[in-house]
Amino acid sequence: MSSLRLWISLGILVLLLTACSTQYPETCPSSTPVGLTNANEIASDDSLLFRFPLDESPIDDNLYFGWFGVSNECTPDIVECYEFPERKFHAAEDYKRPAGTPVYAMADGIISYSGRAGGYGWLILIDHPQANLYSLYGHLSPSRWKLKAGTDVERGDLIAYLGDADENGGSKEQPLVPHLHFGIRAGQIADYPSRGEWRYMGGWIKLCPQNVGWLQPSVIITSQEIPAGGYPQPKVGFLTRLGFDLFIASLYTVGGAVFIVANRKKTRFLLLIPGLVAVVAGIIFNHRGVTRSNILPVIGILILAVGIYYSIQRPTPKPQNRS
Ligand SMILES: [Zn+2]
C-alpha cells in the first residue's frame, strides 16, 4: 500500500514538473532588422503604403535591447542583455532614440488604443484594416502631446513623442533607456485577447512571436506589399480566448485532486480521469508545438493503464478468521 502511495506521489510530481517545463518553446528564429537606409525617401513618397515610424533609419548604433524574435537570455544575438525571471521572446524591433523624438503612423489607419500600459509608459496601437495589420508603438511619453484613441490617421501623421527614462515604463529608481518598441501584427486588435501570451499589446512573450501573428517590422515596411485580402492572421482558438494558461492550470489541479481522492478513498478507477487529463493536455501541447510534450500522453496512458487495472480487478475477499 505504501509503495502505491509513493508511486502516486511521484506521478503527481511528474505531472507538476511537466506543467512547469513543457509549456513554451526554448528557441525561436530571430532576425536582425532589414537596413532601411532610405527611410527618409520612403517617408516622403506619398504613393507608398508604409513608412518607418521615425525620421531616421534604424542603423545598427541605434538598435537597443532586441531584434525581432530574440529571447531575453544573454546571447551574442542581443545588442544588450536584458534579463527577465523567465524566458520570453521579443515581438518587435527596438530603436534607441532620444526622449522627445517624434513618432509617426506607419500607414493609414485608426488609433485603436492610446493610454498607459504597464512597462510601456504610454502605448499607442493603430489598426490598418486595408492591410489587415495593426502597429504597436511602445515607450511613448505620457507627459507630452499625443493622439487619442478613435482618431483617424494617415501614413506619416505625428502620433506621439518618445518618453523620458523615468516615464516611458522606467522610473526614477529604475530608468529605462529611451527607445521605440515598434511591432506589427497580422489582424486587428479586436481579433486578440487582452491578456495572456496572445494579448494584443504583447511585447515580450513566452510563445514564438511569428507563431502568433507578429511580423518583422522592417521587413513589412521595406516590402511595401499587402497580400490579396490583407496579411493572414493566425486563428485564435477558444482556449486562447479563455486563457490557455488558466485552463491548463485547472486541468492539472483537477487531475492532482482526483489523484489524491482516488488514493484516499481507495476508488482507483478515478485514476482514469487524471490519465485522460494528461493525454488531452499532451495532445493540446503537441498541437501547439510545445517542446518535450510527447512525455505527457505517455504518462497519461500509464495512469490510464493503472486506473483500468484497478477498475477491472475484483475486490480481494478478506481472509476469514476461524476460531
Ligand atoms: Zn522592445
PDB file of C-alpha atoms and ligand atoms in Angstrom:
ATOM      1  CA  MET A   1       0.000   0.000   0.000  1.00  0.00           C
ATOM      2  CA  SER A   2       2.740   2.470   0.943  1.00  0.00           C
ATOM      3  CA  SER A   3       4.549   1.738  -2.320  1.00  0.00           C
ATOM      4  CA  LEU A   4       1.350   2.603  -4.217  1.00  0.00           C
ATOM      5  CA  ARG A   5       1.200   5.933  -2.378  1.00  0.00           C
ATOM      6  CA  LEU A   6       4.805   6.529  -3.329  1.00  0.00           C
ATOM      7  CA  TRP A   7       4.048   5.884  -6.998  1.00  0.00           C
ATOM      8  CA  ILE A   8       1.014   8.154  -6.908  1.00  0.00           C
ATOM      9  CA  SER A   9       3.016  10.945  -5.262  1.00  0.00           C
ATOM     10  CA  LEU A  10       5.729  10.523  -7.878  1.00  0.00           C
ATOM     11  CA  GLY A  11       3.057  10.683 -10.591  1.00  0.00           C
ATOM     12  CA  ILE A  12       1.729  13.988  -9.250  1.00  0.00           C
ATOM     13  CA  LEU A  13       5.259  15.356  -9.030  1.00  0.00           C
ATOM     14  CA  VAL A  14       5.999  14.413 -12.646  1.00  0.00           C
ATOM     15  CA  LEU A  15       2.706  15.977 -13.786  1.00  0.00           C
ATOM     16  CA  LEU A  16       3.522  19.206 -11.970  1.00  0.00           C
ATOM     17  CA  LEU A  17       7.062  19.256 -13.364  1.00  0.00           C
ATOM     18  CA  THR A  18       5.845  18.778 -16.920  1.00  0.00           C
ATOM     19  CA  ALA A  19       3.306  21.553 -16.351  1.00  0.00           C
ATOM     20  CA  CYS A  20       6.160  23.893 -15.476  1.00  0.00           C
ATOM     21  CA  SER A  21       8.704  22.813 -18.035  1.00  0.00           C
ATOM     22  CA  THR A  22       6.958  21.891 -21.254  1.00  0.00           C
ATOM     23  CA  GLN A  23       4.587  24.708 -21.991  1.00  0.00           C
ATOM     24  CA  TYR A  24       6.760  27.017 -24.047  1.00  0.00           C
ATOM     25  CA  PRO A  25       9.418  26.731 -26.738  1.00  0.00           C
ATOM     26  CA  GLU A  26      13.087  27.235 -25.924  1.00  0.00           C
ATOM     27  CA  THR A  27      14.157  28.969 -29.099  1.00  0.00           C
ATOM     28  CA  CYS A  28      12.595  30.933 -31.916  1.00  0.00           C
ATOM     29  CA  PRO A  29      14.055  32.138 -35.191  1.00  0.00           C
ATOM     30  CA  SER A  30      15.338  35.692 -34.700  1.00  0.00           C
ATOM     31  CA  SER A  31      16.357  38.261 -37.285  1.00  0.00           C
ATOM     32  CA  THR A  32      18.273  41.499 -37.408  1.00  0.00           C
ATOM     33  CA  PRO A  33      16.313  44.432 -38.845  1.00  0.00           C
ATOM     34  CA  VAL A  34      16.472  44.947 -42.567  1.00  0.00           C
ATOM     35  CA  GLY A  35      18.554  48.079 -43.204  1.00  0.00           C
ATOM     36  CA  LEU A  36      16.237  50.966 -44.019  1.00  0.00           C
ATOM     37  CA  THR A  37      18.911  53.191 -45.499  1.00  0.00           C
ATOM     38  CA  ASN A  38      16.310  55.104 -47.498  1.00  0.00           C
ATOM     39  CA  ALA A  39      13.841  55.726 -44.642  1.00  0.00           C
ATOM     40  CA  ASN A  40      13.502  59.428 -45.469  1.00  0.00           C
ATOM     41  CA  GLU A  41      12.933  58.711 -49.140  1.00  0.00           C
ATOM     42  CA  ILE A  42      10.252  56.157 -48.249  1.00  0.00           C
ATOM     43  CA  ALA A  43       8.637  58.632 -45.839  1.00  0.00           C
ATOM     44  CA  SER A  44       8.391  61.425 -48.408  1.00  0.00           C
ATOM     45  CA  ASP A  45       6.930  59.260 -51.194  1.00  0.00           C
ATOM     46  CA  ASP A  46       3.163  59.547 -50.754  1.00  0.00           C
ATOM     47  CA  SER A  47       2.491  56.790 -53.263  1.00  0.00           C
ATOM     48  CA  LEU A  48       3.966  54.205 -50.875  1.00  0.00           C
ATOM     49  CA  LEU A  49       1.818  52.277 -48.385  1.00  0.00           C
ATOM     50  CA  PHE A  50       4.137  52.139 -45.370  1.00  0.00           C
ATOM     51  CA  ARG A  51       6.825  54.303 -43.796  1.00  0.00           C
ATOM     52  CA  PHE A  52       9.269  53.886 -40.937  1.00  0.00           C
ATOM     53  CA  PRO A  53       7.806  55.415 -37.719  1.00  0.00           C
ATOM     54  CA  LEU A  54      10.909  57.555 -37.083  1.00  0.00           C
ATOM     55  CA  ASP A  55      12.627  60.177 -39.214  1.00  0.00           C
ATOM     56  CA  GLU A  56      15.920  58.337 -39.375  1.00  0.00           C
ATOM     57  CA  SER A  57      16.816  54.818 -40.430  1.00  0.00           C
ATOM     58  CA  PRO A  58      17.359  52.185 -37.740  1.00  0.00           C
ATOM     59  CA  ILE A  59      21.108  51.945 -38.266  1.00  0.00           C
ATOM     60  CA  ASP A  60      22.948  49.466 -36.055  1.00  0.00           C
ATOM     61  CA  ASP A  61      24.140  52.007 -33.496  1.00  0.00           C
ATOM     62  CA  ASN A  62      20.547  52.831 -32.749  1.00  0.00           C
ATOM     63  CA  LEU A  63      19.397  49.296 -32.038  1.00  0.00           C
ATOM     64  CA  TYR A  64      18.628  48.594 -28.452  1.00  0.00           C
ATOM     65  CA  PHE A  65      17.503  45.563 -26.418  1.00  0.00           C
ATOM     66  CA  GLY A  66      16.046  43.387 -29.014  1.00  0.00           C
ATOM     67  CA  TRP A  67      15.772  42.355 -32.592  1.00  0.00           C
ATOM     68  CA  PHE A  68      12.646  40.568 -33.705  1.00  0.00           C
ATOM     69  CA  GLY A  69      12.297  37.093 -32.170  1.00  0.00           C
ATOM     70  CA  VAL A  70      15.326  37.194 -29.830  1.00  0.00           C
ATOM     71  CA  SER A  71      14.972  35.794 -26.324  1.00  0.00           C
ATOM     72  CA  ASN A  72      15.776  37.768 -23.199  1.00  0.00           C
ATOM     73  CA  GLU A  73      18.640  35.448 -22.322  1.00  0.00           C
ATOM     74  CA  CYS A  74      22.137  36.751 -22.845  1.00  0.00           C
ATOM     75  CA  THR A  75      23.247  35.502 -26.257  1.00  0.00           C
ATOM     76  CA  PRO A  76      25.602  37.034 -28.832  1.00  0.00           C
ATOM     77  CA  ASP A  77      22.494  37.910 -30.878  1.00  0.00           C
ATOM     78  CA  ILE A  78      21.374  40.559 -28.461  1.00  0.00           C
ATOM     79  CA  VAL A  79      22.832  44.023 -28.566  1.00  0.00           C
ATOM     80  CA  GLU A  80      22.360  44.424 -24.823  1.00  0.00           C
ATOM     81  CA  CYS A  81      21.305  41.671 -22.442  1.00  0.00           C
ATOM     82  CA  TYR A  82      18.032  42.189 -20.693  1.00  0.00           C
ATOM     83  CA  GLU A  83      17.141  39.571 -18.136  1.00  0.00           C
ATOM     84  CA  PHE A  84      13.670  38.562 -17.009  1.00  0.00           C
ATOM     85  CA  PRO A  85      12.923  35.824 -14.484  1.00  0.00           C
ATOM     86  CA  GLU A  86      11.610  33.582 -17.291  1.00  0.00           C
ATOM     87  CA  ARG A  87      12.372  33.078 -20.963  1.00  0.00           C
ATOM     88  CA  LYS A  88      10.497  35.400 -23.302  1.00  0.00           C
ATOM     89  CA  PHE A  89      10.806  36.427 -26.927  1.00  0.00           C
ATOM     90  CA  HIS A  90      10.768  39.929 -28.387  1.00  0.00           C
ATOM     91  CA  ALA A  91       7.747  40.524 -30.639  1.00  0.00           C
ATOM     92  CA  ALA A  92       9.058  43.784 -32.106  1.00  0.00           C
ATOM     93  CA  GLU A  93      12.141  45.774 -33.085  1.00  0.00           C
ATOM     94  CA  ASP A  94      13.675  48.318 -30.676  1.00  0.00           C
ATOM     95  CA  TYR A  95      15.230  51.572 -31.867  1.00  0.00           C
ATOM     96  CA  LYS A  96      17.178  53.738 -29.434  1.00  0.00           C
ATOM     97  CA  ARG A  97      16.449  57.459 -29.850  1.00  0.00           C
ATOM     98  CA  PRO A  98      16.487  60.494 -27.503  1.00  0.00           C
ATOM     99  CA  ALA A  99      13.394  61.283 -25.419  1.00  0.00           C
ATOM    100  CA  GLY A 100      11.123  63.694 -27.280  1.00  0.00           C
ATOM    101  CA  THR A 101      11.808  62.137 -30.717  1.00  0.00           C
ATOM    102  CA  PRO A 102       8.626  62.378 -32.837  1.00  0.00           C
ATOM    103  CA  VAL A 103       6.894  59.100 -33.736  1.00  0.00           C
ATOM    104  CA  TYR A 104       4.737  58.770 -36.883  1.00  0.00           C
ATOM    105  CA  ALA A 105       1.956  56.438 -38.052  1.00  0.00           C
ATOM    106  CA  MET A 106       3.447  53.757 -40.326  1.00  0.00           C
ATOM    107  CA  ALA A 107       0.313  53.662 -42.525  1.00  0.00           C
ATOM    108  CA  ASP A 108      -3.247  54.985 -42.790  1.00  0.00           C
ATOM    109  CA  GLY A 109      -5.489  53.683 -40.036  1.00  0.00           C
ATOM    110  CA  ILE A 110      -7.404  54.366 -36.856  1.00  0.00           C
ATOM    111  CA  ILE A 111      -5.903  54.621 -33.370  1.00  0.00           C
ATOM    112  CA  SER A 112      -7.438  51.681 -31.542  1.00  0.00           C
ATOM    113  CA  TYR A 113      -5.601  52.205 -28.251  1.00  0.00           C
ATOM    114  CA  SER A 114      -3.854  55.175 -26.661  1.00  0.00           C
ATOM    115  CA  GLY A 115      -3.105  55.004 -22.966  1.00  0.00           C
ATOM    116  CA  ARG A 116      -0.809  53.983 -20.145  1.00  0.00           C
ATOM    117  CA  ALA A 117       0.120  50.317 -20.288  1.00  0.00           C
ATOM    118  CA  GLY A 118       2.439  48.561 -17.841  1.00  0.00           C
ATOM    119  CA  GLY A 119       6.075  48.611 -18.879  1.00  0.00           C
ATOM    120  CA  TYR A 120       5.355  50.709 -21.984  1.00  0.00           C
ATOM    121  CA  GLY A 121       4.753  54.033 -20.258  1.00  0.00           C
ATOM    122  CA  TRP A 122       2.389  55.362 -22.932  1.00  0.00           C
ATOM    123  CA  LEU A 123       1.285  52.920 -25.647  1.00  0.00           C
ATOM    124  CA  ILE A 124      -0.409  53.564 -28.999  1.00  0.00           C
ATOM    125  CA  LEU A 125      -1.905  50.885 -31.252  1.00  0.00           C
ATOM    126  CA  ILE A 126      -3.138  51.622 -34.781  1.00  0.00           C
ATOM    127  CA  ASP A 127      -5.444  49.325 -36.757  1.00  0.00           C
ATOM    128  CA  HIS A 128      -4.765  49.279 -40.512  1.00  0.00           C
ATOM    129  CA  PRO A 129      -7.843  47.452 -41.905  1.00  0.00           C
ATOM    130  CA  GLN A 130      -6.749  47.942 -45.547  1.00  0.00           C
ATOM    131  CA  ALA A 131      -3.780  45.616 -44.865  1.00  0.00           C
ATOM    132  CA  ASN A 132      -5.337  43.561 -42.037  1.00  0.00           C
ATOM    133  CA  LEU A 133      -2.482  44.728 -39.800  1.00  0.00           C
ATOM    134  CA  TYR A 134      -2.086  46.665 -36.613  1.00  0.00           C
ATOM    135  CA  SER A 135       1.020  48.507 -35.455  1.00  0.00           C
ATOM    136  CA  LEU A 136       2.299  48.981 -31.896  1.00  0.00           C
ATOM    137  CA  TYR A 137       4.346  51.936 -30.597  1.00  0.00           C
ATOM    138  CA  GLY A 138       5.672  51.500 -27.045  1.00  0.00           C
ATOM    139  CA  HIS A 139       7.674  53.596 -24.526  1.00  0.00           C
ATOM    140  CA  LEU A 140       5.989  56.837 -25.624  1.00  0.00           C
ATOM    141  CA  SER A 141       5.749  59.931 -23.455  1.00  0.00           C
ATOM    142  CA  PRO A 142       2.679  60.233 -21.195  1.00  0.00           C
ATOM    143  CA  SER A 143       3.560  63.867 -20.381  1.00  0.00           C
ATOM    144  CA  ARG A 144       3.955  65.144 -23.957  1.00  0.00           C
ATOM    145  CA  TRP A 145       1.295  65.670 -26.638  1.00  0.00           C
ATOM    146  CA  LYS A 146      -0.207  62.515 -28.184  1.00  0.00           C
ATOM    147  CA  LEU A 147      -3.247  61.449 -30.213  1.00  0.00           C
ATOM    148  CA  LYS A 148      -6.331  59.942 -28.568  1.00  0.00           C
ATOM    149  CA  ALA A 149      -7.925  56.556 -29.284  1.00  0.00           C
ATOM    150  CA  GLY A 150     -10.522  56.730 -32.055  1.00  0.00           C
ATOM    151  CA  THR A 151      -8.537  59.247 -34.137  1.00  0.00           C
ATOM    152  CA  ASP A 152      -8.192  58.532 -37.855  1.00  0.00           C
ATOM    153  CA  VAL A 153      -4.596  58.866 -39.006  1.00  0.00           C
ATOM    154  CA  GLU A 154      -2.844  58.985 -42.335  1.00  0.00           C
ATOM    155  CA  ARG A 155       0.536  57.498 -43.073  1.00  0.00           C
ATOM    156  CA  GLY A 156       3.161  59.845 -41.629  1.00  0.00           C
ATOM    157  CA  ASP A 157       0.903  61.660 -39.138  1.00  0.00           C
ATOM    158  CA  LEU A 158       2.647  62.561 -35.883  1.00  0.00           C
ATOM    159  CA  ILE A 159       1.086  60.374 -33.156  1.00  0.00           C
ATOM    160  CA  ALA A 160       3.295  60.980 -30.065  1.00  0.00           C
ATOM    161  CA  TYR A 161       6.863  61.502 -28.785  1.00  0.00           C
ATOM    162  CA  LEU A 162       9.302  59.099 -27.143  1.00  0.00           C
ATOM    163  CA  GLY A 163       9.176  59.242 -23.348  1.00  0.00           C
ATOM    164  CA  ASP A 164      11.859  60.203 -20.832  1.00  0.00           C
ATOM    165  CA  ALA A 165      13.701  57.419 -18.991  1.00  0.00           C
ATOM    166  CA  ASP A 166      11.509  57.794 -15.892  1.00  0.00           C
ATOM    167  CA  GLU A 167       8.098  57.909 -17.625  1.00  0.00           C
ATOM    168  CA  ASN A 168       8.477  55.500 -20.578  1.00  0.00           C
ATOM    169  CA  GLY A 169       7.945  52.400 -18.478  1.00  0.00           C
ATOM    170  CA  GLY A 170      11.020  53.171 -16.378  1.00  0.00           C
ATOM    171  CA  SER A 171      11.040  55.045 -13.069  1.00  0.00           C
ATOM    172  CA  LYS A 172      13.289  57.425 -11.098  1.00  0.00           C
ATOM    173  CA  GLU A 173      14.786  54.382  -9.353  1.00  0.00           C
ATOM    174  CA  GLN A 174      14.962  52.203 -12.477  1.00  0.00           C
ATOM    175  CA  PRO A 175      15.196  54.416 -15.548  1.00  0.00           C
ATOM    176  CA  LEU A 176      14.633  52.828 -18.966  1.00  0.00           C
ATOM    177  CA  VAL A 177      16.798  53.995 -21.867  1.00  0.00           C
ATOM    178  CA  PRO A 178      14.507  55.967 -24.222  1.00  0.00           C
ATOM    179  CA  HIS A 179      13.693  53.836 -27.259  1.00  0.00           C
ATOM    180  CA  LEU A 180      10.800  52.965 -29.552  1.00  0.00           C
ATOM    181  CA  HIS A 181       9.418  49.431 -29.272  1.00  0.00           C
ATOM    182  CA  PHE A 182       7.808  49.012 -32.697  1.00  0.00           C
ATOM    183  CA  GLY A 183       5.651  45.994 -33.534  1.00  0.00           C
ATOM    184  CA  ILE A 184       3.492  44.954 -36.496  1.00  0.00           C
ATOM    185  CA  ARG A 185       0.971  42.132 -36.340  1.00  0.00           C
ATOM    186  CA  ALA A 186      -1.486  40.469 -38.722  1.00  0.00           C
ATOM    187  CA  GLY A 187      -5.125  41.151 -37.802  1.00  0.00           C
ATOM    188  CA  GLN A 188      -6.805  43.921 -35.802  1.00  0.00           C
ATOM    189  CA  ILE A 189      -6.586  44.346 -32.045  1.00  0.00           C
ATOM    190  CA  ALA A 190     -10.194  43.166 -31.645  1.00  0.00           C
ATOM    191  CA  ASP A 191      -9.057  39.791 -33.026  1.00  0.00           C
ATOM    192  CA  TYR A 192      -6.849  39.142 -29.997  1.00  0.00           C
ATOM    193  CA  PRO A 193      -7.393  38.720 -26.240  1.00  0.00           C
ATOM    194  CA  SER A 194      -6.341  41.426 -23.789  1.00  0.00           C
ATOM    195  CA  ARG A 195      -4.423  39.006 -21.555  1.00  0.00           C
ATOM    196  CA  GLY A 196      -2.096  36.050 -21.908  1.00  0.00           C
ATOM    197  CA  GLU A 197       0.648  35.339 -24.415  1.00  0.00           C
ATOM    198  CA  TRP A 198      -1.644  36.196 -27.360  1.00  0.00           C
ATOM    199  CA  ARG A 199      -2.545  39.608 -25.890  1.00  0.00           C
ATOM    200  CA  TYR A 200      -2.804  42.423 -28.406  1.00  0.00           C
ATOM    201  CA  MET A 201      -0.298  44.603 -26.533  1.00  0.00           C
ATOM    202  CA  GLY A 202       2.291  41.829 -26.142  1.00  0.00           C
ATOM    203  CA  GLY A 203       5.926  42.971 -26.190  1.00  0.00           C
ATOM    204  CA  TRP A 204       7.963  40.136 -24.662  1.00  0.00           C
ATOM    205  CA  ILE A 205       6.000  36.878 -24.876  1.00  0.00           C
ATOM    206  CA  LYS A 206       6.623  33.230 -23.998  1.00  0.00           C
ATOM    207  CA  LEU A 207       5.491  31.977 -27.424  1.00  0.00           C
ATOM    208  CA  CYS A 208       7.370  32.424 -30.687  1.00  0.00           C
ATOM    209  CA  PRO A 209       6.146  35.839 -31.908  1.00  0.00           C
ATOM    210  CA  GLN A 210       5.939  34.674 -35.540  1.00  0.00           C
ATOM    211  CA  ASN A 211       3.598  31.850 -34.461  1.00  0.00           C
ATOM    212  CA  VAL A 212       1.034  34.236 -33.022  1.00  0.00           C
ATOM    213  CA  GLY A 213       0.830  36.738 -35.872  1.00  0.00           C
ATOM    214  CA  TRP A 214       3.710  39.135 -35.116  1.00  0.00           C
ATOM    215  CA  LEU A 215       5.675  40.163 -38.198  1.00  0.00           C
ATOM    216  CA  GLN A 216       9.148  41.608 -38.542  1.00  0.00           C
ATOM    217  CA  PRO A 217       8.509  45.366 -38.786  1.00  0.00           C
ATOM    218  CA  SER A 218      11.431  46.397 -41.015  1.00  0.00           C
ATOM    219  CA  VAL A 219      10.642  43.576 -43.470  1.00  0.00           C
ATOM    220  CA  ILE A 220       6.991  44.627 -43.809  1.00  0.00           C
ATOM    221  CA  ILE A 221       7.908  48.291 -44.282  1.00  0.00           C
ATOM    222  CA  THR A 222      10.545  47.663 -46.933  1.00  0.00           C
ATOM    223  CA  SER A 223       8.281  45.199 -48.762  1.00  0.00           C
ATOM    224  CA  GLN A 224       5.571  47.871 -49.314  1.00  0.00           C
ATOM    225  CA  GLU A 225       3.253  44.982 -50.053  1.00  0.00           C
ATOM    226  CA  ILE A 226      -0.225  43.981 -48.979  1.00  0.00           C
ATOM    227  CA  PRO A 227      -1.185  40.421 -49.940  1.00  0.00           C
ATOM    228  CA  ALA A 228      -4.598  39.991 -51.575  1.00  0.00           C
ATOM    229  CA  GLY A 229      -7.128  40.073 -48.737  1.00  0.00           C
ATOM    230  CA  GLY A 230      -4.562  41.501 -46.308  1.00  0.00           C
ATOM    231  CA  TYR A 231      -1.998  39.752 -44.116  1.00  0.00           C
ATOM    232  CA  PRO A 232      -3.359  36.362 -42.996  1.00  0.00           C
ATOM    233  CA  GLN A 233      -3.738  36.192 -39.230  1.00  0.00           C
ATOM    234  CA  PRO A 234      -3.373  33.044 -37.127  1.00  0.00           C
ATOM    235  CA  LYS A 235      -6.533  31.505 -35.772  1.00  0.00           C
ATOM    236  CA  VAL A 236      -7.043  32.440 -32.137  1.00  0.00           C
ATOM    237  CA  GLY A 237      -8.514  29.318 -30.584  1.00  0.00           C
ATOM    238  CA  PHE A 238     -11.200  29.043 -27.942  1.00  0.00           C
ATOM    239  CA  LEU A 239      -8.618  28.006 -25.346  1.00  0.00           C
ATOM    240  CA  THR A 240      -6.595  31.127 -26.063  1.00  0.00           C
ATOM    241  CA  ARG A 241      -9.587  33.383 -25.583  1.00  0.00           C
ATOM    242  CA  LEU A 242     -10.448  31.512 -22.392  1.00  0.00           C
ATOM    243  CA  GLY A 243      -6.924  31.919 -21.089  1.00  0.00           C
ATOM    244  CA  PHE A 244      -4.835  28.919 -22.067  1.00  0.00           C
ATOM    245  CA  ASP A 245      -2.579  29.029 -19.016  1.00  0.00           C
ATOM    246  CA  LEU A 246      -5.543  29.211 -16.665  1.00  0.00           C
ATOM    247  CA  PHE A 247      -7.191  26.299 -18.435  1.00  0.00           C
ATOM    248  CA  ILE A 248      -4.114  24.087 -18.254  1.00  0.00           C
ATOM    249  CA  ALA A 249      -3.510  25.023 -14.603  1.00  0.00           C
ATOM    250  CA  SER A 250      -7.115  23.991 -13.832  1.00  0.00           C
ATOM    251  CA  LEU A 251      -6.633  20.682 -15.645  1.00  0.00           C
ATOM    252  CA  TYR A 252      -3.599  19.884 -13.525  1.00  0.00           C
ATOM    253  CA  THR A 253      -5.293  20.972 -10.311  1.00  0.00           C
ATOM    254  CA  VAL A 254      -8.320  18.785 -11.012  1.00  0.00           C
ATOM    255  CA  GLY A 255      -6.053  15.918 -12.074  1.00  0.00           C
ATOM    256  CA  GLY A 256      -3.991  16.212  -8.878  1.00  0.00           C
ATOM    257  CA  ALA A 257      -7.083  16.445  -6.656  1.00  0.00           C
ATOM    258  CA  VAL A 258      -8.613  13.347  -8.255  1.00  0.00           C
ATOM    259  CA  PHE A 259      -5.313  11.527  -7.776  1.00  0.00           C
ATOM    260  CA  ILE A 260      -5.377  12.242  -4.044  1.00  0.00           C
ATOM    261  CA  VAL A 261      -9.080  11.414  -3.632  1.00  0.00           C
ATOM    262  CA  ALA A 262      -8.695   8.184  -5.622  1.00  0.00           C
ATOM    263  CA  ASN A 263      -5.886   7.116  -3.349  1.00  0.00           C
ATOM    264  CA  ARG A 264      -7.575   8.131  -0.069  1.00  0.00           C
ATOM    265  CA  LYS A 265     -10.955   6.601  -0.863  1.00  0.00           C
ATOM    266  CA  LYS A 266      -9.421   3.539  -2.497  1.00  0.00           C
ATOM    267  CA  THR A 267     -11.542   4.199  -5.583  1.00  0.00           C
ATOM    268  CA  ARG A 268      -8.713   3.920  -8.026  1.00  0.00           C
ATOM    269  CA  PHE A 269     -10.940   3.749 -11.082  1.00  0.00           C
ATOM    270  CA  LEU A 270     -10.928   7.550 -10.629  1.00  0.00           C
ATOM    271  CA  LEU A 271      -7.340   7.407 -11.909  1.00  0.00           C
ATOM    272  CA  LEU A 272      -8.944   7.257 -15.354  1.00  0.00           C
ATOM    273  CA  ILE A 273      -9.678  10.987 -15.020  1.00  0.00           C
ATOM    274  CA  PRO A 274      -6.116  12.302 -14.449  1.00  0.00           C
ATOM    275  CA  GLY A 275      -4.952   9.795 -17.067  1.00  0.00           C
ATOM    276  CA  LEU A 276      -7.320  11.300 -19.619  1.00  0.00           C
ATOM    277  CA  VAL A 277      -6.350  14.811 -18.476  1.00  0.00           C
ATOM    278  CA  ALA A 278      -2.667  14.093 -19.131  1.00  0.00           C
ATOM    279  CA  VAL A 279      -3.399  12.574 -22.559  1.00  0.00           C
ATOM    280  CA  VAL A 280      -5.604  15.511 -23.609  1.00  0.00           C
ATOM    281  CA  ALA A 281      -3.113  18.084 -22.274  1.00  0.00           C
ATOM    282  CA  GLY A 282      -0.321  16.289 -24.156  1.00  0.00           C
ATOM    283  CA  ILE A 283      -2.292  16.388 -27.407  1.00  0.00           C
ATOM    284  CA  ILE A 284      -3.019  20.116 -26.939  1.00  0.00           C
ATOM    285  CA  PHE A 285       0.636  20.885 -26.151  1.00  0.00           C
ATOM    286  CA  ASN A 286       1.804  18.871 -29.155  1.00  0.00           C
ATOM    287  CA  HIS A 287      -0.656  20.670 -31.365  1.00  0.00           C
ATOM    288  CA  ARG A 288       0.798  23.975 -30.191  1.00  0.00           C
ATOM    289  CA  GLY A 289       4.342  22.861 -30.977  1.00  0.00           C
ATOM    290  CA  VAL A 290       5.471  22.739 -27.370  1.00  0.00           C
ATOM    291  CA  THR A 291       8.837  21.074 -26.853  1.00  0.00           C
ATOM    292  CA  ARG A 292       9.118  17.849 -24.841  1.00  0.00           C
ATOM    293  CA  SER A 293       5.328  17.492 -24.721  1.00  0.00           C
ATOM    294  CA  ASN A 294       5.449  13.909 -26.040  1.00  0.00           C
ATOM    295  CA  ILE A 295       6.033  12.716 -22.500  1.00  0.00           C
ATOM    296  CA  LEU A 296       2.559  13.783 -21.346  1.00  0.00           C
ATOM    297  CA  PRO A 297       0.466  11.302 -23.367  1.00  0.00           C
ATOM    298  CA  VAL A 298       2.884   8.551 -22.285  1.00  0.00           C
ATOM    299  CA  ILE A 299       2.365   9.432 -18.618  1.00  0.00           C
ATOM    300  CA  GLY A 300      -1.375   9.700 -19.254  1.00  0.00           C
ATOM    301  CA  ILE A 301      -1.526   6.244 -20.823  1.00  0.00           C
ATOM    302  CA  LEU A 302       0.418   4.764 -17.885  1.00  0.00           C
ATOM    303  CA  ILE A 303      -2.009   6.334 -15.403  1.00  0.00           C
ATOM    304  CA  LEU A 304      -4.932   5.119 -17.515  1.00  0.00           C
ATOM    305  CA  ALA A 305      -3.483   1.607 -17.524  1.00  0.00           C
ATOM    306  CA  VAL A 306      -3.207   1.641 -13.715  1.00  0.00           C
ATOM    307  CA  GLY A 307      -6.767   3.009 -13.467  1.00  0.00           C
ATOM    308  CA  ILE A 308      -8.123   0.346 -15.830  1.00  0.00           C
ATOM    309  CA  TYR A 309      -6.232  -2.382 -13.971  1.00  0.00           C
ATOM    310  CA  TYR A 310      -7.818  -1.393 -10.651  1.00  0.00           C
ATOM    311  CA  SER A 311     -11.242  -0.891 -12.276  1.00  0.00           C
ATOM    312  CA  ILE A 312     -11.483  -4.412 -13.675  1.00  0.00           C
ATOM    313  CA  GLN A 313      -9.841  -6.082 -10.694  1.00  0.00           C
ATOM    314  CA  ARG A 314     -12.318  -7.794  -8.349  1.00  0.00           C
ATOM    315  CA  PRO A 315     -12.056  -6.872  -4.692  1.00  0.00           C
ATOM    316  CA  THR A 316      -9.956  -9.415  -2.840  1.00  0.00           C
ATOM    317  CA  PRO A 317     -12.109 -11.267  -0.280  1.00  0.00           C
ATOM    318  CA  LYS A 318     -10.985 -10.659   3.276  1.00  0.00           C
ATOM    319  CA  PRO A 319      -9.424 -13.702   4.902  1.00  0.00           C
ATOM    320  CA  GLN A 320     -11.924 -15.283   7.298  1.00  0.00           C
ATOM    321  CA  ASN A 321     -10.935 -15.663  10.894  1.00  0.00           C
ATOM    322  CA  ARG A 322     -11.624 -19.148  12.043  1.00  0.00           C
ATOM    323  CA  SER A 323     -11.827 -19.754  15.676  1.00  0.00           C
TER     324      SER A 323
HETATM  325 ZN    ZN B   1      11.220  46.204 -27.230  1.00  0.00          ZN
END
